[in-house]
Short mmCIF file of C-alpha atoms and ligand atoms in Angstrom, two decimals:
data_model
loop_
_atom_site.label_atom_id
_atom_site.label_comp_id
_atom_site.label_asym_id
_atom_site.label_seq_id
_atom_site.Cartn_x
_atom_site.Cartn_y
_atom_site.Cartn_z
CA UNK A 191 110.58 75.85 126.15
CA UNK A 192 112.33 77.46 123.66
CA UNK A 193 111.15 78.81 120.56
CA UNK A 194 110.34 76.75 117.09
CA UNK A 195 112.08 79.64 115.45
CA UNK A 196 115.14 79.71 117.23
CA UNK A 197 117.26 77.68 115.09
CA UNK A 198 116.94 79.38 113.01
CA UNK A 199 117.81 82.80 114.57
CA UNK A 200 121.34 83.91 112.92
CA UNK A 201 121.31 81.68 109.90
CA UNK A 202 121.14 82.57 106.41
CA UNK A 203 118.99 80.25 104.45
CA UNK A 204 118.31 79.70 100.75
CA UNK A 205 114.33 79.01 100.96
CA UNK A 206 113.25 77.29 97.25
CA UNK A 207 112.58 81.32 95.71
CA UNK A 208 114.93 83.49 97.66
CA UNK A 209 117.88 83.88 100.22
CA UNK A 210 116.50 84.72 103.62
CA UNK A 211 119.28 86.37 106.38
CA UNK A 212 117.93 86.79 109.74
CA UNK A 213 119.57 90.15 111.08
CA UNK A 214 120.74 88.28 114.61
CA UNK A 215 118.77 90.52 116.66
CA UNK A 216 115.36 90.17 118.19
CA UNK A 217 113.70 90.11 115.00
CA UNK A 218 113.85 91.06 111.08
CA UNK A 219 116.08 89.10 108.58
CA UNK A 220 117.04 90.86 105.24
CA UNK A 221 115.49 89.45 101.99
CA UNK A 222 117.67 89.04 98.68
CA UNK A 223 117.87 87.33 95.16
CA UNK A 224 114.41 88.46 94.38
CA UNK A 225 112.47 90.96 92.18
CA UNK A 226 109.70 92.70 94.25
CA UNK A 227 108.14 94.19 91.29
CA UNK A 228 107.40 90.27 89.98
CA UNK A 229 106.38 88.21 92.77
CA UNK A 230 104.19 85.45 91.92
CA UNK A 231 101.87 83.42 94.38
CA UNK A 232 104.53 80.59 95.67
CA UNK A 233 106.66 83.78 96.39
CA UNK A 234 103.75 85.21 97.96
CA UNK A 235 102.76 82.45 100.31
CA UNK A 236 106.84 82.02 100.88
CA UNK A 237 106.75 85.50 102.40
CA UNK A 238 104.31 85.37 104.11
CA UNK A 239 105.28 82.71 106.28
CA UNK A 240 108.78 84.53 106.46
CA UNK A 241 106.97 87.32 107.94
CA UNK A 242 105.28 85.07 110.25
CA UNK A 243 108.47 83.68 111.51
CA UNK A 244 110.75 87.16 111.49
CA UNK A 245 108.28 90.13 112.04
CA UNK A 246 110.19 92.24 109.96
CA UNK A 247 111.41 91.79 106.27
CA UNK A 248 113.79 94.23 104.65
CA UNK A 249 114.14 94.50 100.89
CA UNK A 250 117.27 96.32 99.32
CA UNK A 251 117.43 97.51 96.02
CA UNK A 252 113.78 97.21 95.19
CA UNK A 253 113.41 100.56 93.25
CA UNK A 254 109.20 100.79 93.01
CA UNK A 255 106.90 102.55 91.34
CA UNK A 256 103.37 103.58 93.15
CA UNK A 257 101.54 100.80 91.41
CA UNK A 258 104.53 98.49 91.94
CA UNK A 259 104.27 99.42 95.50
CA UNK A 260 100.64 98.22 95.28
CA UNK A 261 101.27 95.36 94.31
CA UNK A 262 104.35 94.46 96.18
CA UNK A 263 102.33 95.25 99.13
CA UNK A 264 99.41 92.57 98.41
CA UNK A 265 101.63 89.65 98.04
CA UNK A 266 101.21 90.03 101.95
CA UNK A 267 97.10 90.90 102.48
CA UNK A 268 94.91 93.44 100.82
CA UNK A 269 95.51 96.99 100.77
CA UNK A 270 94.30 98.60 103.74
CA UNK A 271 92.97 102.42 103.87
CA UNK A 272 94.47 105.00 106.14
CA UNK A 273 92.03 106.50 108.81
CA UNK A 274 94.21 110.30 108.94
CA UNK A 275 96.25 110.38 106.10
CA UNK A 276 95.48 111.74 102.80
CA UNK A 277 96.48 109.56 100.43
CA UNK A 278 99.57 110.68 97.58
CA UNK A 279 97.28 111.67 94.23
CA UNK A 280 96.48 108.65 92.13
CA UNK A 281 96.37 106.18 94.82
CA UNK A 282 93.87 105.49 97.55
CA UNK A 283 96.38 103.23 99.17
CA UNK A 284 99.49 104.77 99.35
CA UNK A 285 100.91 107.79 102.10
CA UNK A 286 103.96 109.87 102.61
CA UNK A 287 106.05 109.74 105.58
CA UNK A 288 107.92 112.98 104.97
CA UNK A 289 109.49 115.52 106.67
CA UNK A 290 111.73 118.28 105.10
CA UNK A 291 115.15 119.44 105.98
CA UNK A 292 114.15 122.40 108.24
CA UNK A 293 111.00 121.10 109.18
CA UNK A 294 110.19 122.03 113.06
CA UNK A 295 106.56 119.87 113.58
CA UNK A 296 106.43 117.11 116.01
CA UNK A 297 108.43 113.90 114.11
CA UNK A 298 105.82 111.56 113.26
CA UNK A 299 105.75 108.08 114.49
CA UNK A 300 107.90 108.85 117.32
CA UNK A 301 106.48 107.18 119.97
CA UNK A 302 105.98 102.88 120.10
CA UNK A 303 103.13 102.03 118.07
CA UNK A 304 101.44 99.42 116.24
CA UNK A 305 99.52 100.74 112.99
CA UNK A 306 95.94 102.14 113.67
CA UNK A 307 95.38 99.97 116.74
CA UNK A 308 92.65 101.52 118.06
CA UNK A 309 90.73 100.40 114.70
CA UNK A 310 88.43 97.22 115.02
CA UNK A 311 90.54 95.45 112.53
CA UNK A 312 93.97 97.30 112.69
CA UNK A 313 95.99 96.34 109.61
CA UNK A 314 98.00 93.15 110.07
CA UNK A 315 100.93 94.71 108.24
CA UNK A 316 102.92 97.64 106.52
CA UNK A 317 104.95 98.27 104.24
CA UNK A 318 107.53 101.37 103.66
CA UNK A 319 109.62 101.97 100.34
CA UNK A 320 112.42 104.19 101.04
CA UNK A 321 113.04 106.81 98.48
CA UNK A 322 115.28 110.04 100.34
CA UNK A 323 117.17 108.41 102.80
CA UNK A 324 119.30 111.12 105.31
CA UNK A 325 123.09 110.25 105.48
CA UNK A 326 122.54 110.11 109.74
CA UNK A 327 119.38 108.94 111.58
CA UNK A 328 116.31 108.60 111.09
CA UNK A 329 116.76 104.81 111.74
CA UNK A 330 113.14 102.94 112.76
CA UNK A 331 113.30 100.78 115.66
CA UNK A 332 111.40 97.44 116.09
CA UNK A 333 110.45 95.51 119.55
CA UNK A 334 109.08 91.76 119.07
CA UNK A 335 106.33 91.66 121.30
CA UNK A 336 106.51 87.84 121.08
CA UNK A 337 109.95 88.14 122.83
CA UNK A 338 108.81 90.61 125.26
CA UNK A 339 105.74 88.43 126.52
CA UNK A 340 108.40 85.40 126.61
CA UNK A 341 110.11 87.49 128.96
CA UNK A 342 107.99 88.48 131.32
CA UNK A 343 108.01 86.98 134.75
CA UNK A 344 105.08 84.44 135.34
CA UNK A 345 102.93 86.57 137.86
CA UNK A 346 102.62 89.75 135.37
CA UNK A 347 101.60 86.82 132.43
CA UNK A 348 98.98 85.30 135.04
CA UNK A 349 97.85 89.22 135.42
CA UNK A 350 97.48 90.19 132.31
CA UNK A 351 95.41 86.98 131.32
CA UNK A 352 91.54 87.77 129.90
CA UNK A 353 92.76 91.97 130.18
CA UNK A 354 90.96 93.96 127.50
CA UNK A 355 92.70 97.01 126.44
CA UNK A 356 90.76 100.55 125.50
CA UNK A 357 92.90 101.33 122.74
CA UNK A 358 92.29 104.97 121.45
CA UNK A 359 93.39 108.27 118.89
CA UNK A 360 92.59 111.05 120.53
CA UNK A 361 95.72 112.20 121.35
CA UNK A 362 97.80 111.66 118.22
CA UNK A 363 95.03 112.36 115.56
CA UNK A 364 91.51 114.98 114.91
CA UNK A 365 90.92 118.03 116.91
CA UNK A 366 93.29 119.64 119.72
CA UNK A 367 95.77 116.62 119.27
CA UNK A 368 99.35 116.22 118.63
CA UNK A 369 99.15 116.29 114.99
CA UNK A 370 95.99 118.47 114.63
CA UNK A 371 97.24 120.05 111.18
CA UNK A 372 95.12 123.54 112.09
CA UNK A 373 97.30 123.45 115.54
CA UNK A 374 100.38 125.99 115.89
CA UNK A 375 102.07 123.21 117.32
CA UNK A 376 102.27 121.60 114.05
CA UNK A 377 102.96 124.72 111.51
CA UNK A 378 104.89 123.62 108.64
CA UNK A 379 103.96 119.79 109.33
CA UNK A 380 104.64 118.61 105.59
CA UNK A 381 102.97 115.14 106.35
CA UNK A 382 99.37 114.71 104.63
CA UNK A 383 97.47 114.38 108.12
CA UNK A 384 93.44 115.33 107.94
CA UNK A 385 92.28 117.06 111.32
CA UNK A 386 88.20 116.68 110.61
CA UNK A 387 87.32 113.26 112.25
CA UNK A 388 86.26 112.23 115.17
CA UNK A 389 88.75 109.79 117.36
CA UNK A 390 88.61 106.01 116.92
CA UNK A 391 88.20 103.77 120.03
CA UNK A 392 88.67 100.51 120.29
CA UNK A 393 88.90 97.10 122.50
CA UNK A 394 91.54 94.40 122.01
CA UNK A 395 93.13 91.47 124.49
CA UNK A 396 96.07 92.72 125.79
CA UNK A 397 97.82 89.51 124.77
CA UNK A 398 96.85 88.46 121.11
CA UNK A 399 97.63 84.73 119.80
CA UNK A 400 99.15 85.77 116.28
CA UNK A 401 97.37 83.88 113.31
CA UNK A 402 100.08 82.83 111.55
CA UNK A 403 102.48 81.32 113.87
CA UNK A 404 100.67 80.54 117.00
CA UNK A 405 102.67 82.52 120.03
CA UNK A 406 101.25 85.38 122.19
CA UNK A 407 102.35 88.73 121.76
CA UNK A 408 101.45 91.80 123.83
CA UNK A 409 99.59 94.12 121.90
CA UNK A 410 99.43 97.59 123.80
CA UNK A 411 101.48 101.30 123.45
CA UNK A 412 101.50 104.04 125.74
CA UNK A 413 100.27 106.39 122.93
CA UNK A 414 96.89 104.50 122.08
CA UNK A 415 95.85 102.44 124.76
CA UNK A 416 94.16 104.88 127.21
CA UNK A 417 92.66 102.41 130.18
CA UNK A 418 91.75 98.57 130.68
CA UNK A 419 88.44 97.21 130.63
CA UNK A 420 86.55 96.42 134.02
CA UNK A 421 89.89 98.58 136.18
CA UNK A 422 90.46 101.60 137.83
CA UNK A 423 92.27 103.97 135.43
CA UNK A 424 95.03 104.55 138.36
CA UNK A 425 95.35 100.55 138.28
CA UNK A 426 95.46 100.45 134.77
CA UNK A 427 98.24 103.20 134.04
CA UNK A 428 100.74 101.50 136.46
CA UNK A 429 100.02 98.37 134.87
CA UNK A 430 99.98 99.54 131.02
CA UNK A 431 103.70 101.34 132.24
CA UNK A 432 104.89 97.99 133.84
CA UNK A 433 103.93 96.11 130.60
CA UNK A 434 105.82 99.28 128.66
CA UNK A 435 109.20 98.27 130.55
CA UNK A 436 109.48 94.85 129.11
CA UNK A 437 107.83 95.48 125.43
CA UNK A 438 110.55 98.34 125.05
CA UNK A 439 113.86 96.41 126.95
CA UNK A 440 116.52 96.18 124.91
CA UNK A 441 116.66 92.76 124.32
CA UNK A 442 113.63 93.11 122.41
CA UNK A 443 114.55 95.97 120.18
CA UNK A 444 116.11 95.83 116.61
CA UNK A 445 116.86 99.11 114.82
CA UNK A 446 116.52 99.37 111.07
CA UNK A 447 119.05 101.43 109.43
CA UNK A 448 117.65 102.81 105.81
CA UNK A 449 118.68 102.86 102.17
CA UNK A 450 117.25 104.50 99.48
CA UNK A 451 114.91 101.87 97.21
CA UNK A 452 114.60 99.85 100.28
CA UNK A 453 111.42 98.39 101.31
CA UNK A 454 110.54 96.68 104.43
CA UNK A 455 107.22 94.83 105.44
CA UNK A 456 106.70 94.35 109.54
CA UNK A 457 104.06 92.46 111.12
CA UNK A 458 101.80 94.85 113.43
CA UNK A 459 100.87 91.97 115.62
CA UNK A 460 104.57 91.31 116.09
CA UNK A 461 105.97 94.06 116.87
CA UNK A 462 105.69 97.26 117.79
CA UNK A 463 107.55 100.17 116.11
CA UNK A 464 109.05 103.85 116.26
CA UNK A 465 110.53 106.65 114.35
CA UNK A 466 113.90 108.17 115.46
CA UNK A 467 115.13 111.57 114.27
CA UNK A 468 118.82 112.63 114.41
CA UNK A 469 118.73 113.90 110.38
CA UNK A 470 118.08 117.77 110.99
CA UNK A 471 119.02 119.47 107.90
CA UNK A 472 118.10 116.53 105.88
CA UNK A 473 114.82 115.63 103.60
CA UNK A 474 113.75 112.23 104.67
CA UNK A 475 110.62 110.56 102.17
CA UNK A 476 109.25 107.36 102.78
CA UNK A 477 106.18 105.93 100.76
CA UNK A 478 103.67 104.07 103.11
CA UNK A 479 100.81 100.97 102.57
CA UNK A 480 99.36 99.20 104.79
CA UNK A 481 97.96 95.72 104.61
CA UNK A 482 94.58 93.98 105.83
CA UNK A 483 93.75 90.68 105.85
C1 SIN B 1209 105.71 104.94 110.92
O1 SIN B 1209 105.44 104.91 112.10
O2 SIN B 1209 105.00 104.41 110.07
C2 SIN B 1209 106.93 105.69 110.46
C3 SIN B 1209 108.21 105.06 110.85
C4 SIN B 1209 109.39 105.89 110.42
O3 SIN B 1209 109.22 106.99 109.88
O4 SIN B 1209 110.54 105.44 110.64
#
């Protein structure tokens, strides 16, 4: 059966507050003909259920301040806290993705993730506000992990039904990890990261029904899911890598090319997202909420 949304999939709309244009790939539709900094709560509930419908919202020319940011951000959710980023100064809500022009530390975000999943209650959304934006790269990429689980073949949906995922940090964040700021590997890492917690660990269904709009969605990544509940780890890892295939396939993927004063809003249940480098030589700053619900 196709999907409700499909209709719907290349064609700009006018919805009652704004003008909604889907980008005609597998997710994502640009947002214009409204002020960010002065939504009120029809807007609000408007976006939300644009969200719902695209994964991804993109917002040109929406030049923020911090508190702006703030409350851009909760037209979509409450603000959420980060568990290994230090917050910018003045805000407990708000991060920097940032890397400098001759920076040489792993690139953050670089492998397919969806926000702080290993949390019990990983935030349902984020938001980034572009502020230096490189002339090449640094694009994000987006895969709709409602698409993907539409696409698999029946047998891998009837295996995956009732899995339980171990979803955990231990590689990415706190001691001996990837971005461990008191680690060599990451000398001159200009990213806010703390390094003095312990790793998160968490359960969810390896297939989520989203809240808002109803359809399945795999929910799993390479990076933070380290086993299944009740299997084998050797089972598990071939099947978490099969699953990988298809949430990562092209047809799945839009990539997000950035301006500066550009914000977009993607739903973590919805998709799954990566950084992309490419921009050596080149500042790149990004402010950073997230959103709970
Ligand atoms: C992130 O994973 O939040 C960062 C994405 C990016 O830098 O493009």
């Amino acid at each position: 059966m196709s999907s409700p949304f499909a209709r719907r999939s290349a064609v700009r709309y006018r919805s009652p507050m704004a003008v909604i244009t889907p980008t005609g790939h597998a997710c994502g539709a640009v947002v214009s003909d409204l002020d960010a900094r002065a939504i009120n709560d029809a807007e609000a509930a408007e976006l939300r259920s644009a969200l719902d419908e695209h994964h991804v919202l993109v917002f040109p020319d929406q030049r923020m301040s911090n508190d702006e940011l703030e409350r851009f951000s909760e037209a979509f959710g409450r603000l959420g806290t980060d568990p290994w980023f230090i917050p910018i100064e003045g805000s407990d809500h708000i991060a920097e993705i940032r890397r400098d022009a001759d920076e040489e530390a792993p690139l953050f975000g670089e492998g397919w993730h969806s926000d702080w999943s290993f949390l019990d209650s990983p935030p349902v959304a984020t938001c980034l506000l572009g502020l230096t934006i490189p002339p090449v790269g640094g694009d994000t990429l987006f895969a709709n992990q409602h698409l993907a689980y539409d696409r698999l073949p029946d047998d891998l949906k009837s295996r995956l039904e009732g899995l339980v995922a171990k979803h955990s940090d231990r590689f990415i964040y706190g001691k001996g990890s990837m971005h461990d700021p008191a680690s060599d590997e990451t000398a001159g890492q200009t990213m806010a990261i703390r390094g003095d917690r312990d790793p998160y660990d968490g359960q969810h269904p390896l297939v989520r029904i989203h809240e808002g709009n109803g359809r399945p969605a795999l929910f799993s990544t390479l990076g933070y899911v380290q086993g299944v509940v009740d299997m084998e780890d050797d089972e598990a890892r071939s099947l978490l890598r099969e699953i990988h295939e298809h949430q990562i396939d092209d047809a799945v993927i839009y990539r997000h090319r950035w301006e500066p004063d550009m914000a977009v809003v993607w739903d973590n249940r919805s998709v799954l997202h990566r950084a992309t480098g490419g921009y050596e030589g080149h500042d790149r700053l990004l402010r950073r909420t997230t959103i709970v619900r």
